[in-house]
PDB file of C-alpha atoms in Angstrom:
ATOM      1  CA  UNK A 333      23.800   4.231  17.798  1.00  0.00           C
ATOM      2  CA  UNK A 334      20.309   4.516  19.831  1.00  0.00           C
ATOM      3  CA  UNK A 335      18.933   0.912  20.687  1.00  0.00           C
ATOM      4  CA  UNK A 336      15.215   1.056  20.210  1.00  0.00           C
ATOM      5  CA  UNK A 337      13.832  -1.660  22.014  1.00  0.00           C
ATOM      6  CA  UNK A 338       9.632  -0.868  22.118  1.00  0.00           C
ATOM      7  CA  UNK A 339       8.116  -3.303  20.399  1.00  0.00           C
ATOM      8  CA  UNK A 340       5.739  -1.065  19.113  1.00  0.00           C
ATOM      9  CA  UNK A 341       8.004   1.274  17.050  1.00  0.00           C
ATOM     10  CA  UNK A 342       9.905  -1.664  15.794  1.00  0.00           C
ATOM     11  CA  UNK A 343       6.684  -2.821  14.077  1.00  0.00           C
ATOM     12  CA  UNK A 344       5.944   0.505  12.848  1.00  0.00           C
ATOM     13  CA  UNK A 345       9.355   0.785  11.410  1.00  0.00           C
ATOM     14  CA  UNK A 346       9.145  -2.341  10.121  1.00  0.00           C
ATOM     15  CA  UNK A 347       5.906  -1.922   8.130  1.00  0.00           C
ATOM     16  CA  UNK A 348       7.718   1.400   6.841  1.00  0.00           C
ATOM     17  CA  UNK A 349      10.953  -0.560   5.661  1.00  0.00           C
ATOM     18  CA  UNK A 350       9.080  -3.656   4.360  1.00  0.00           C
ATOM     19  CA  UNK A 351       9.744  -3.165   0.664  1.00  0.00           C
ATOM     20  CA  UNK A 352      13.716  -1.934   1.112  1.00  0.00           C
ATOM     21  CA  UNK A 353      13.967  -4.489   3.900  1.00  0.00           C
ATOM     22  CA  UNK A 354      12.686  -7.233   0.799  1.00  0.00           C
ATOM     23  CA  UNK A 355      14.936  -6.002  -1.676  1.00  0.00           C
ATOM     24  CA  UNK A 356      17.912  -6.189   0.896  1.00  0.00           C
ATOM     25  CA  UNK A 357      17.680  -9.678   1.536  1.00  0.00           C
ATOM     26  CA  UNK A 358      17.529  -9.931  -2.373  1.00  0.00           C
ATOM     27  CA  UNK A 359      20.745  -8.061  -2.524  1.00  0.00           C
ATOM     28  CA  UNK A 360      22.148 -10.626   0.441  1.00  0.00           C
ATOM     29  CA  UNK A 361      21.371 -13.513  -1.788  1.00  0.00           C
ATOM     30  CA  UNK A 362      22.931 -12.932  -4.939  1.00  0.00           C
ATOM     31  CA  UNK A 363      25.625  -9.908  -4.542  1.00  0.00           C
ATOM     32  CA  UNK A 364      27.403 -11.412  -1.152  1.00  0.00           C
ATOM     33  CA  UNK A 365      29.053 -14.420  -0.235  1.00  0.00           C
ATOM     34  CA  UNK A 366      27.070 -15.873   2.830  1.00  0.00           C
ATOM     35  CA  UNK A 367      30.478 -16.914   4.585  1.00  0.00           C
ATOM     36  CA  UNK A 368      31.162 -12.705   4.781  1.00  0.00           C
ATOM     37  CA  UNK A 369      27.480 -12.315   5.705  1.00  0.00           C
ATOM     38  CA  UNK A 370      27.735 -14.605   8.546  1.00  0.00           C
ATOM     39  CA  UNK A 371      30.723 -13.422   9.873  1.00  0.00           C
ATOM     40  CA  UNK A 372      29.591  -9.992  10.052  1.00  0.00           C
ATOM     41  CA  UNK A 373      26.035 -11.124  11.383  1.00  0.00           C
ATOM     42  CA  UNK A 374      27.997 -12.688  14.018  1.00  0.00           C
ATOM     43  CA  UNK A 375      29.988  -9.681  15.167  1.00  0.00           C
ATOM     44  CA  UNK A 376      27.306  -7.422  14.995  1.00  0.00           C
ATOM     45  CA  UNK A 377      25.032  -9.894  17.317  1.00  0.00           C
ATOM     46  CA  UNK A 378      27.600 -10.418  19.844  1.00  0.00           C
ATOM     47  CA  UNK A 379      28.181  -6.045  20.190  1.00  0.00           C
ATOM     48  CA  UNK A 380      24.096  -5.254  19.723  1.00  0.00           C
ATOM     49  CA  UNK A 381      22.917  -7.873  22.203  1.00  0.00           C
ATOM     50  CA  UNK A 382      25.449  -7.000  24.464  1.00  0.00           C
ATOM     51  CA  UNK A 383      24.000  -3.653  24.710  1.00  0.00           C
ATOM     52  CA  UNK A 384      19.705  -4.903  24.982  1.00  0.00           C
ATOM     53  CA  UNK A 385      18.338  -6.743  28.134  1.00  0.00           C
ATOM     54  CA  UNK A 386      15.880  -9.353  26.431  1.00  0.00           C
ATOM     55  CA  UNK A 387      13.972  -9.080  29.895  1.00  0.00           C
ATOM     56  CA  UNK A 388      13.032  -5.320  29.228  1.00  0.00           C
ATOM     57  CA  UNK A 389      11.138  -6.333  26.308  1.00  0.00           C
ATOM     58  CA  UNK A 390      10.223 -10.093  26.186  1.00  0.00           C
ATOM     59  CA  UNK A 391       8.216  -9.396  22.459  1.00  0.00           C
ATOM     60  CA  UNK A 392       9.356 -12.929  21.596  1.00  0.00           C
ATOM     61  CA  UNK A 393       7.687 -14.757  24.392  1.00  0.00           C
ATOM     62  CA  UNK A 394       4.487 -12.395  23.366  1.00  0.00           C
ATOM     63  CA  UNK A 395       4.700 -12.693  19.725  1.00  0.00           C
ATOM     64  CA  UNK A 396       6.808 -16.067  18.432  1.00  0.00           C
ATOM     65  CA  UNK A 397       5.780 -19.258  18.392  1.00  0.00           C
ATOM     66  CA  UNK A 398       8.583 -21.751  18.977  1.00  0.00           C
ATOM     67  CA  UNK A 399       8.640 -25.168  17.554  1.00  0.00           C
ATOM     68  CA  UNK A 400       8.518 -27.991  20.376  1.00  0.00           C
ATOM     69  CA  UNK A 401      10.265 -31.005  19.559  1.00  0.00           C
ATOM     70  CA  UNK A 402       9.694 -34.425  22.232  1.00  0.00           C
ATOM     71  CA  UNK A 403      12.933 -33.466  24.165  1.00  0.00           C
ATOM     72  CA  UNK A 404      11.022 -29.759  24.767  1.00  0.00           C
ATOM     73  CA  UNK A 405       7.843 -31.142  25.900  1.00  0.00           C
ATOM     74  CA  UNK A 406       9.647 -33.611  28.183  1.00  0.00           C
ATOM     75  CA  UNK A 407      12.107 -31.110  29.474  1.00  0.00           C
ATOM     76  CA  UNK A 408       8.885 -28.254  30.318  1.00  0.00           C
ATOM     77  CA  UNK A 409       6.980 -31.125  31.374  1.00  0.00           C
ATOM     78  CA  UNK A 410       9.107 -32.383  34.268  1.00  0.00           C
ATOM     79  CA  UNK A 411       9.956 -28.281  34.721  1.00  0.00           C
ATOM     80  CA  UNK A 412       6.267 -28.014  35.490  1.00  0.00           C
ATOM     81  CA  UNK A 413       5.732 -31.045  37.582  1.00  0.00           C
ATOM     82  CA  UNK A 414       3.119 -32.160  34.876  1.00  0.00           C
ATOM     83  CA  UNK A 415       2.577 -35.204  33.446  1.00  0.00           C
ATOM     84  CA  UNK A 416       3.603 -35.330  29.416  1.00  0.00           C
ATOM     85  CA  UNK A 417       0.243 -36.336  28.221  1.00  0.00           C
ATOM     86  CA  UNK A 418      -1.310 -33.813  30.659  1.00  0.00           C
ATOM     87  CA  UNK A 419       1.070 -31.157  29.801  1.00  0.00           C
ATOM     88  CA  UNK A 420       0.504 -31.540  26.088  1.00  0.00           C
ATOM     89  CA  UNK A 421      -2.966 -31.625  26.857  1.00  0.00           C
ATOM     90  CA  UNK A 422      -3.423 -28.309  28.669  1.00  0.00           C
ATOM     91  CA  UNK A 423      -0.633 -26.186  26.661  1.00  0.00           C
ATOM     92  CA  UNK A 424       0.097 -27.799  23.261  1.00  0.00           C
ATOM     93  CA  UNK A 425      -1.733 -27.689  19.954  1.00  0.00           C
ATOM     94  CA  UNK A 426      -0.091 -29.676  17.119  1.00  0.00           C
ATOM     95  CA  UNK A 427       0.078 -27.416  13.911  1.00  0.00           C
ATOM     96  CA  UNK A 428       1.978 -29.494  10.546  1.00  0.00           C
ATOM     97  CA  UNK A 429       2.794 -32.142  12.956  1.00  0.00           C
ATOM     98  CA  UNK A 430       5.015 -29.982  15.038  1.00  0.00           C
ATOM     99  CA  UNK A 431       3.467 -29.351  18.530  1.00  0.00           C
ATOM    100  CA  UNK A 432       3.586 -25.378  19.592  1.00  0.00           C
ATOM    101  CA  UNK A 433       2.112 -23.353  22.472  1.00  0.00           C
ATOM    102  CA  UNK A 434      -1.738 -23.137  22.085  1.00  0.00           C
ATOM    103  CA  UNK A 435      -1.720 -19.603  22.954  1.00  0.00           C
ATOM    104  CA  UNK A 436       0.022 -16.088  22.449  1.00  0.00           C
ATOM    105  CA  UNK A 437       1.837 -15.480  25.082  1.00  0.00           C
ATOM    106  CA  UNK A 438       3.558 -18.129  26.492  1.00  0.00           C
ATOM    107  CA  UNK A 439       1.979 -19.387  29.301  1.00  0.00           C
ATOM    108  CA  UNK A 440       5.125 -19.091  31.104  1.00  0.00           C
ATOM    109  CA  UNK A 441       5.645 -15.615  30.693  1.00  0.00           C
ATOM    110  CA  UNK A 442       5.600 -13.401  33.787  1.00  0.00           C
ATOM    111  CA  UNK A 443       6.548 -10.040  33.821  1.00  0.00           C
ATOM    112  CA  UNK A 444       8.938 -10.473  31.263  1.00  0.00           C
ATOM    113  CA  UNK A 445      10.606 -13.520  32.733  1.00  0.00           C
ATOM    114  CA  UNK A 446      10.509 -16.958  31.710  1.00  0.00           C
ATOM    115  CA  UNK A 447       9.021 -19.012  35.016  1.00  0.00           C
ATOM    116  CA  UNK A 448      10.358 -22.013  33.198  1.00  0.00           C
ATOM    117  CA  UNK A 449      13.757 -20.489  32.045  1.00  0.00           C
ATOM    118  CA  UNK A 450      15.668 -23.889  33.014  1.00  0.00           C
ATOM    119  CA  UNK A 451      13.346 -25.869  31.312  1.00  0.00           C
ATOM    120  CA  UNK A 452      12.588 -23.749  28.337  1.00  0.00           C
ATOM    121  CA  UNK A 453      12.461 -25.160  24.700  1.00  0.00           C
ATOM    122  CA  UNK A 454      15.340 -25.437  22.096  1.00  0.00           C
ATOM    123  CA  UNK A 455      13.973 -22.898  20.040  1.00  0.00           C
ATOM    124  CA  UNK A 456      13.493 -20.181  22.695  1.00  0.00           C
ATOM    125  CA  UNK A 457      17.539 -21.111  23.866  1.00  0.00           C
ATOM    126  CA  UNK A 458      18.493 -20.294  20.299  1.00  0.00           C
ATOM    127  CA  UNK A 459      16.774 -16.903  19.683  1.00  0.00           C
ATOM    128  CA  UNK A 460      16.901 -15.098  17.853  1.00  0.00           C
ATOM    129  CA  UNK A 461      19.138 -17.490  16.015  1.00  0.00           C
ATOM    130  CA  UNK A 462      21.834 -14.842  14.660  1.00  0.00           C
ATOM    131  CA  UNK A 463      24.657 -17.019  16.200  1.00  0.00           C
ATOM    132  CA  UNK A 464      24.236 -19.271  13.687  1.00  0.00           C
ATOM    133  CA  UNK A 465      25.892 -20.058   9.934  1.00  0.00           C
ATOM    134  CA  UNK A 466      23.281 -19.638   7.050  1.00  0.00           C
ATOM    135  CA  UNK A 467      22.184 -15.902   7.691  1.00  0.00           C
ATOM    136  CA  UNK A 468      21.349 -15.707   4.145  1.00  0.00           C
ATOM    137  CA  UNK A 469      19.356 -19.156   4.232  1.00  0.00           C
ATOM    138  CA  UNK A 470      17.336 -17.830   7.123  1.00  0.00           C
ATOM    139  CA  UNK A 471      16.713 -14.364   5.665  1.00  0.00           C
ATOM    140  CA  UNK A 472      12.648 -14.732   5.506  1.00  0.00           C
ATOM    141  CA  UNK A 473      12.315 -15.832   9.258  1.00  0.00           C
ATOM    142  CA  UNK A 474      15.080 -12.767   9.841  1.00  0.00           C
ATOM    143  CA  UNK A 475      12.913 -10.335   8.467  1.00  0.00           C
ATOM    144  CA  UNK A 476       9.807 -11.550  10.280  1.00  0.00           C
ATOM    145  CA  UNK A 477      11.921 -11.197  13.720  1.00  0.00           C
ATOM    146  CA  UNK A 478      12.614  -7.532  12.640  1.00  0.00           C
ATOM    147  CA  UNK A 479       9.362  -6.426  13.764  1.00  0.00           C
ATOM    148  CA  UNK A 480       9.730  -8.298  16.837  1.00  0.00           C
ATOM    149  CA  UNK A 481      13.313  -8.660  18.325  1.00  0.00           C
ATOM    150  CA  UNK A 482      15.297  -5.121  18.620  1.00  0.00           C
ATOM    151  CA  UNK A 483      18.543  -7.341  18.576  1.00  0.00           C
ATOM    152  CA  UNK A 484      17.299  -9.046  15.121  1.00  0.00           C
ATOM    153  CA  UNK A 485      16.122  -5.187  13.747  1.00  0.00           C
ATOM    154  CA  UNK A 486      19.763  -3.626  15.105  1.00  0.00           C
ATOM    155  CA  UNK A 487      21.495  -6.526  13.298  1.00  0.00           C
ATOM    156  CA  UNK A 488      19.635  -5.812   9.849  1.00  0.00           C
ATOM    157  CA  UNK A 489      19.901  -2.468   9.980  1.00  0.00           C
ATOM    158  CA  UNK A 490      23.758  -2.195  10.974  1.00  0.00           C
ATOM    159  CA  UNK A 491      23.969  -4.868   8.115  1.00  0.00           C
ATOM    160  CA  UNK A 492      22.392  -2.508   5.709  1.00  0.00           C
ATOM    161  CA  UNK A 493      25.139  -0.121   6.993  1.00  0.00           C
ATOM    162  CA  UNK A 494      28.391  -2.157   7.389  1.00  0.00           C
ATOM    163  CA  UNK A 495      27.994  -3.322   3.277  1.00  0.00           C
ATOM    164  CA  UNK A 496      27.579  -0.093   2.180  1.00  0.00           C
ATOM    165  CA  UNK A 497      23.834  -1.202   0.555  1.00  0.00           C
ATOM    166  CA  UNK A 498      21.649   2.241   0.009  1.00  0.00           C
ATOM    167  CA  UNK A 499      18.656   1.709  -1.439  1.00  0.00           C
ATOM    168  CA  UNK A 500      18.605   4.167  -5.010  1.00  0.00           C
ATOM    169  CA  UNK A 501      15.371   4.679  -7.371  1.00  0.00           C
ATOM    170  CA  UNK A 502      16.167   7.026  -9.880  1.00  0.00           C
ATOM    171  CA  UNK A 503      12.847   7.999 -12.097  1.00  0.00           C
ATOM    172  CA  UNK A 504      11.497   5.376 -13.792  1.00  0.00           C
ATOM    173  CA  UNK A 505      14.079   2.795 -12.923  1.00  0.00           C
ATOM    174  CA  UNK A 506      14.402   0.031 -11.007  1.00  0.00           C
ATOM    175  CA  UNK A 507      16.271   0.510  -7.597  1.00  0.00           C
ATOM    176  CA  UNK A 508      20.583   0.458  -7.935  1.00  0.00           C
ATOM    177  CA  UNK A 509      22.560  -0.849  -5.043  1.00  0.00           C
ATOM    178  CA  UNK A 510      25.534   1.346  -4.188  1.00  0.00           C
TER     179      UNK A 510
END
C-alpha cells in the first residue's frame, strides 16, 4: 500500500469519494456490528500510523480546530508563561460556549512542530481519535478528517477494503453492497 500523505491530494480525493465515502458510513451503521468495526479500526490505526510521521504533514494543526476545555487553557497557559485571562485574551475565541483557537493555524505551529507539544490540548493528544470505541458513533467527524489526516483517509479506505464493501450501481438502481 502507498501512504499518501499531501494534504492536497487527500482533499482532492476526498471531494472525488464524497458520495461513496457517505454511503459507506451508511453501510457501517446498519450492516456491521460497531464492536467488529472498532476492533478493526483499531488494528488498522496502530499498522497505518506506524508507517506516517504526523510531523511531515501537520494538516491538523493547519486545518482542525480543537475544542479547549479549562484544564487546556490552564495547561497552554502556564506552557506559555501567560497569564489565563491574558492567554484567553490574545488566542481564544469562544464559539457555542466552548473556547477554540481564534485563528487557522495554530499559533503554535512551527514548521510542522508543536512549540507547545508538552502543554498541548486534550483534543490535539487524542487525534485523530481512531484509538477510541464508537468508530461508528464518530463516523461524520471521521469523514471530515479524511480530507485532512492521511492516517484517518488510510484507515477508511483499508476499512472499505478489509469488509469487503464495493460500491455497485447497476442502471437505474440504487447502489448494492457486495
Amino acid at each position: 500500500m502507498v501512504i499518501e500523505i499531501a494534504p492536497e491530494k487527500l482533499k482532492l480525493i476526498a471531494a472525488q469519494k464524497e458520495d461513496e465515502n457517505w454511503e459507506f458510513r451508511s453501510f457501517l451503521k446498519t450492516r456491521i456490528a460497531g464492536e467488529e468495526v472498532d476492533s478493526l479500526v483499531h488494528k488498522l490505526y496502530k499498522d497505518i500510523s506506524s508507517q506516517i510521521d504526523c510531523k511531515q504533514c501537520a494538516n491538523c494543526c493547519r486545518e482542525c480546530s480543537p475544542v479547549l476545555h479549562d484544564k487546556d487553557i490552564t495547561r497552554l497557559s502556564q506552557g506559555t508563561g501567560i497569564p489565563v485571562s491574558e492567554f484567553i485574551e490574545k488566542y481564544l475565541k469562544e464559539v457555542e460556549n466552548d473556547y477554540v483557537f481564534n485563528q487557522k493555524p495554530c499559533p503554535f505551529l512551527k514548521d510542522n512542530l508543536c512549540t507547545q507539544y508538552s502543554y498541548r490540548p486534550g483534543d490535539c493528544r487524542s487525534y485523530p481519535h481512531l484509538h477510541k470505541k464508537g468508530f461508528v458513533f464518530r463516523l461524520i467527524s471521521v469523514i471530515d478528517n479524511y480530507a485532512v489526516c492521511p492516517i484517518v483517509f488510510h484507515v477508511y479506505e483499508e476499512l472499505k477494503k478489509e469488509l469487503g464493501w464495493k460500491k455497485k450501481t447497476r442502471p437505474g438502481r440504487m447502489p448494492t453492497y457486495g
